[in-house]
Short mmCIF file of C-alpha atoms in Angstrom, two decimals:
data_model
loop_
_atom_site.label_atom_id
_atom_site.label_comp_id
_atom_site.label_asym_id
_atom_site.label_seq_id
_atom_site.Cartn_x
_atom_site.Cartn_y
_atom_site.Cartn_z
CA UNK A 28 -0.05 -0.16 0.41
CA UNK A 29 1.99 3.47 -0.83
CA UNK A 30 2.08 5.43 1.95
CA UNK A 31 0.66 9.12 2.09
CA UNK A 32 2.86 11.41 4.63
CA UNK A 33 -0.39 13.03 6.90
CA UNK A 34 -0.72 16.85 6.71
CA UNK A 35 0.56 17.31 10.57
CA UNK A 36 0.70 20.89 8.96
CA UNK A 37 -2.05 22.40 7.99
CA UNK A 38 -4.71 19.44 11.01
CA UNK A 39 -3.00 21.94 13.81
CA UNK A 40 -3.04 24.87 12.62
CA UNK A 41 -6.99 24.48 10.88
CA UNK A 42 -7.81 23.13 15.49
CA UNK A 43 -5.74 26.56 16.67
CA UNK A 44 -7.93 28.67 13.90
CA UNK A 45 -11.02 27.57 15.65
CA UNK A 46 -9.10 27.67 18.92
CA UNK A 47 -8.69 31.18 18.47
CA UNK A 48 -12.54 32.32 16.53
CA UNK A 49 -13.97 30.14 18.37
CA UNK A 50 -11.96 32.26 22.40
CA UNK A 51 -13.01 35.27 20.43
CA UNK A 52 -16.49 35.23 19.83
CA UNK A 53 -17.62 33.52 23.66
CA UNK A 54 -15.22 35.73 25.40
CA UNK A 55 -17.11 39.14 23.25
CA UNK A 56 -19.55 40.66 24.93
CA UNK A 57 -19.16 38.59 28.58
CA UNK A 58 -15.54 38.48 29.35
CA UNK A 59 -14.73 41.08 27.49
CA UNK A 60 -16.18 43.70 25.90
CA UNK A 61 -16.62 42.98 21.64
CA UNK A 62 -14.72 45.66 20.63
CA UNK A 63 -11.92 44.92 23.05
CA UNK A 64 -8.15 45.44 21.57
CA UNK A 65 -8.25 41.07 22.55
CA UNK A 66 -12.40 40.23 21.65
CA UNK A 67 -10.65 42.08 18.20
CA UNK A 68 -6.58 40.90 17.88
CA UNK A 69 -7.65 37.02 18.03
CA UNK A 70 -10.54 37.33 14.83
CA UNK A 71 -8.14 38.73 13.05
CA UNK A 72 -5.38 36.56 14.39
CA UNK A 73 -7.89 33.72 13.01
CA UNK A 74 -9.39 35.37 9.71
CA UNK A 75 -5.06 35.34 9.08
CA UNK A 76 -4.87 32.23 10.24
CA UNK A 77 -7.58 31.00 8.09
CA UNK A 78 -5.19 32.12 5.09
CA UNK A 79 -2.54 31.31 5.81
CA UNK A 80 -4.50 27.60 6.03
CA UNK A 81 -5.79 28.16 2.44
CA UNK A 82 -1.89 29.23 1.34
CA UNK A 83 -0.20 26.02 2.77
CA UNK A 84 -3.18 23.62 1.45
CA UNK A 85 -3.74 24.85 -2.08
CA UNK A 86 0.19 25.54 -3.01
CA UNK A 87 2.25 23.65 -0.24
CA UNK A 88 1.60 20.68 1.32
CA UNK A 89 2.76 17.18 -0.56
CA UNK A 90 -0.72 15.57 1.20
CA UNK A 91 -3.54 17.95 2.37
CA UNK A 92 -5.68 17.71 5.37
CA UNK A 93 -8.30 19.32 2.81
CA UNK A 94 -8.42 18.95 -1.37
CA UNK A 95 -8.64 22.33 -2.03
CA UNK A 96 -8.25 22.42 -5.02
CA UNK A 97 -10.21 19.39 -5.49
CA UNK A 98 -13.40 21.30 -3.03
CA UNK A 99 -12.73 23.92 -6.01
CA UNK A 100 -14.79 21.21 -8.71
CA UNK A 101 -18.84 23.30 -8.82
CA UNK A 102 -20.90 20.63 -6.72
CA UNK A 103 -18.51 20.04 -4.87
CA UNK A 104 -18.38 23.44 -3.20
CA UNK A 105 -21.99 23.62 -2.64
CA UNK A 106 -22.35 20.20 -1.09
CA UNK A 107 -20.12 20.97 1.07
CA UNK A 108 -20.78 24.97 1.35
CA UNK A 109 -24.91 23.29 2.34
CA UNK A 110 -23.26 20.29 4.35
CA UNK A 111 -21.56 23.29 6.57
CA UNK A 112 -24.44 25.98 7.10
CA UNK A 113 -26.71 22.87 7.72
CA UNK A 114 -24.72 22.18 10.18
CA UNK A 115 -24.37 25.22 11.27
CA UNK A 116 -28.65 25.88 11.52
CA UNK A 117 -28.93 21.85 13.07
CA UNK A 118 -26.30 23.05 16.76
CA UNK A 119 -28.18 26.39 17.01
CA UNK A 120 -32.12 24.63 16.96
CA UNK A 121 -30.75 21.74 19.01
CA UNK A 122 -29.61 23.38 21.75
CA UNK A 123 -31.52 27.15 21.71
CA UNK A 124 -35.37 25.50 20.84
CA UNK A 125 -34.90 23.63 24.70
CA UNK A 126 -33.70 26.09 26.34
CA UNK A 127 -36.45 28.38 24.86
CA UNK A 128 -39.50 25.47 25.65
CA UNK A 129 -38.06 25.39 29.47
CA UNK A 130 -38.27 28.84 29.46
CA UNK A 131 -41.91 29.11 28.44
CA UNK A 132 -42.24 25.72 30.99
CA UNK A 133 -42.21 23.41 29.39
CA UNK A 134 -40.56 20.66 31.56
CA UNK A 135 -37.29 19.40 29.63
CA UNK A 136 -39.30 15.34 29.54
CA UNK A 137 -42.11 18.12 27.23
CA UNK A 138 -39.09 19.90 25.09
CA UNK A 139 -37.46 16.48 24.15
CA UNK A 140 -40.81 14.67 23.55
CA UNK A 141 -41.01 17.62 20.81
CA UNK A 142 -38.08 16.54 19.27
CA UNK A 143 -39.07 13.57 18.23
CA UNK A 144 -40.83 14.51 14.72
CA UNK A 145 -37.26 15.62 14.45
CA UNK A 146 -36.24 12.73 14.05
CA UNK A 147 -39.37 10.55 12.31
CA UNK A 148 -39.71 12.76 10.03
CA UNK A 149 -35.44 13.12 9.41
CA UNK A 150 -35.59 8.97 9.22
CA UNK A 151 -38.78 9.52 6.23
CA UNK A 152 -37.14 12.25 4.10
CA UNK A 153 -33.85 10.61 3.84
CA UNK A 154 -35.86 7.33 2.42
CA UNK A 155 -37.75 9.42 0.02
CA UNK A 156 -35.27 11.27 -1.11
CA UNK A 157 -32.88 7.90 -1.42
CA UNK A 158 -35.97 6.49 -3.44
CA UNK A 159 -36.07 9.57 -6.15
CA UNK A 160 -32.59 9.41 -6.98
CA UNK A 161 -32.88 5.16 -7.07
CA UNK A 162 -35.75 5.68 -10.26
CA UNK A 163 -34.78 8.43 -11.93
CA UNK A 164 -30.78 8.43 -11.03
CA UNK A 165 -31.54 12.01 -11.35
CA UNK A 166 -30.04 14.44 -7.38
CA UNK A 167 -30.56 17.01 -8.44
CA UNK A 168 -34.49 17.89 -9.07
CA UNK A 169 -35.86 16.95 -4.73
CA UNK A 170 -32.45 19.17 -3.39
CA UNK A 171 -35.15 22.25 -4.16
CA UNK A 172 -37.66 20.70 -2.80
CA UNK A 173 -36.08 19.06 1.16
CA UNK A 174 -34.11 22.66 0.61
CA UNK A 175 -36.93 24.55 0.86
CA UNK A 176 -38.45 22.34 3.16
CA UNK A 177 -35.56 22.84 5.52
CA UNK A 178 -35.58 26.40 5.50
CA UNK A 179 -39.23 26.63 6.09
CA UNK A 180 -39.07 24.81 9.42
CA UNK A 181 -36.53 26.74 10.12
CA UNK A 182 -37.89 30.22 10.09
CA UNK A 183 -40.60 29.29 11.64
CA UNK A 184 -39.93 27.79 14.72
CA UNK A 185 -38.01 31.62 14.23
CA UNK A 186 -41.08 32.59 14.01
CA UNK A 187 -42.62 31.19 18.19
CA UNK A 188 -43.89 33.01 20.86
CA UNK A 189 -45.36 32.43 23.91
CA UNK A 190 -48.93 32.05 22.48
CA UNK A 191 -47.73 30.08 19.46
CA UNK A 192 -50.21 26.07 19.83
CA UNK A 193 -48.31 23.88 22.26
CA UNK A 194 -48.51 21.73 18.40
CA UNK A 195 -47.20 24.45 17.18
CA UNK A 196 -43.37 23.05 17.18
CA UNK A 197 -43.66 19.47 16.81
CA UNK A 198 -45.64 20.69 13.25
CA UNK A 199 -42.12 22.37 13.24
CA UNK A 200 -39.02 20.89 13.35
CA UNK A 201 -40.58 17.83 11.59
CA UNK A 202 -40.78 19.80 8.30
CA UNK A 203 -37.98 20.94 9.34
CA UNK A 204 -36.64 17.15 10.02
CA UNK A 205 -37.69 15.92 6.70
CA UNK A 206 -36.13 18.19 4.44
CA UNK A 207 -32.85 18.16 6.91
CA UNK A 208 -33.22 13.61 5.86
CA UNK A 209 -34.00 14.40 2.31
CA UNK A 210 -31.50 17.36 2.23
CA UNK A 211 -28.65 15.04 3.60
CA UNK A 212 -29.33 11.94 0.76
CA UNK A 213 -28.73 15.16 -1.35
CA UNK A 214 -25.87 16.86 -0.58
CA UNK A 215 -24.29 13.21 -0.18
CA UNK A 216 -25.15 11.61 -3.50
CA UNK A 217 -23.65 15.29 -5.29
CA UNK A 218 -19.86 14.93 -3.35
CA UNK A 219 -20.02 11.05 -5.18
CA UNK A 220 -21.71 12.28 -8.48
CA UNK A 221 -19.03 14.84 -8.76
CA UNK A 222 -15.73 14.47 -7.50
CA UNK A 223 -12.37 13.26 -8.96
CA UNK A 224 -12.48 8.50 -7.77
CA UNK A 225 -8.38 9.69 -6.38
CA UNK A 226 -10.08 12.05 -4.96
CA UNK A 227 -12.94 10.42 -3.55
CA UNK A 228 -11.66 8.91 -0.78
CA UNK A 229 -10.24 12.68 0.96
CA UNK A 230 -12.66 14.90 -0.12
CA UNK A 231 -15.49 11.78 1.61
CA UNK A 232 -13.58 12.10 5.11
CA UNK A 233 -13.14 15.94 4.16
CA UNK A 234 -17.27 16.83 3.99
CA UNK A 235 -16.62 14.89 7.82
CA UNK A 236 -14.21 18.03 8.55
CA UNK A 237 -16.07 20.17 6.75
CA UNK A 238 -19.86 18.95 8.61
CA UNK A 239 -17.78 19.04 12.65
CA UNK A 240 -16.36 23.07 11.57
CA UNK A 241 -20.14 23.94 10.64
CA UNK A 242 -21.15 22.68 14.18
CA UNK A 243 -18.50 24.49 16.22
CA UNK A 244 -19.04 27.31 15.06
CA UNK A 245 -22.00 26.99 14.97
CA UNK A 246 -21.81 26.93 18.68
CA UNK A 247 -19.74 29.26 18.75
CA UNK A 248 -22.05 32.11 16.61
CA UNK A 249 -24.99 31.52 18.20
CA UNK A 250 -23.61 31.17 22.02
CA UNK A 251 -22.07 34.80 21.67
CA UNK A 252 -24.85 36.19 19.70
CA UNK A 253 -27.37 34.83 22.25
CA UNK A 254 -25.24 35.26 24.91
CA UNK A 255 -25.06 38.97 24.27
CA UNK A 256 -28.73 39.79 23.16
CA UNK A 257 -30.31 37.87 26.43
CA UNK A 258 -27.53 39.73 28.75
CA UNK A 259 -28.33 43.10 26.96
CA UNK A 260 -32.85 42.29 27.40
CA UNK A 261 -31.98 41.56 30.61
CA UNK A 262 -30.07 44.95 32.24
CA UNK A 263 -31.97 47.10 30.02
CA UNK A 264 -35.11 45.69 32.32
CA UNK A 265 -33.63 45.36 35.70
CA UNK A 266 -31.59 48.27 35.63
CA UNK A 267 -32.12 48.95 39.49
CA UNK A 268 -30.95 45.85 40.27
CA UNK A 269 -28.04 45.00 37.95
CA UNK A 270 -27.55 42.56 40.90
CA UNK A 271 -30.86 39.99 39.43
CA UNK A 272 -30.10 40.58 35.78
CA UNK A 273 -26.36 38.95 36.50
CA UNK A 274 -27.55 36.23 38.15
CA UNK A 275 -30.26 34.94 35.92
CA UNK A 276 -27.80 35.65 32.59
CA UNK A 277 -25.74 32.72 34.77
CA UNK A 278 -28.95 31.07 35.60
CA UNK A 279 -31.18 30.93 33.25
CA UNK A 280 -33.74 28.63 35.36
CA UNK A 281 -34.25 31.64 37.79
CA UNK A 282 -36.26 33.15 35.11
CA UNK A 283 -38.94 30.96 36.23
CA UNK A 284 -39.71 33.35 39.14
CA UNK A 285 -40.92 36.29 37.42
CA UNK A 286 -43.61 37.24 36.36
CA UNK A 287 -45.32 36.16 33.14
CA UNK A 288 -44.73 40.19 31.81
CA UNK A 289 -40.99 40.46 32.98
CA UNK A 290 -39.89 36.89 31.81
CA UNK A 291 -41.72 37.99 28.10
CA UNK A 292 -39.65 41.04 27.78
CA UNK A 293 -36.95 38.95 28.91
#
């Protein structure tokens, strides 16, 4: 068997870029101000590190950790970008929808029950899309409705308020799951049919890196947005009680002690 050198430089560079980006996003608004030198410097270093990583992978690496040239093929690039943003959104939904439901008064069990349709519809969506591809030998056209379905489900989740009917999250999450399951199949088919045979195994391996990176960055960005918005809202609501705002921002279970109007505002 042919032994290929491991791209340790690329692996370490990508890891450092993700760590710097996570630190900058998480520290902004909590440990440091968003426009502080520490946060801005960290994010600038992450951006420069990412450019250096691309340069290394594109021009210097003998066996690149991420085959940039192979990923520039249109369908492969589109599939990878779709995987990245899909995992980005999945992470936010899986974490913050339960948080929102619990703040509205649902127990952890009740919140988890509302995710059952997502799992079931994901499996059904994957099966339906796969069956369609099998009988038609095409995946391009089925990609449009399944992608639209996942976007529709995500948009519907964003419309939830305290007055949203209790059945709505079941439906919204089910729609999102069906679209995500179908899109998973079309992305996979795009990779399998578009990548060169010599790069097929590497591109598939790269897809795992892209998905995991999307998960990590999605969690980081969504956490930073949630943290900054919630802390600012609490500080505005409890201007005369900064201590209470700080305690709630560190433990959202204390929202149960608020009145309905205060909880809605928070």
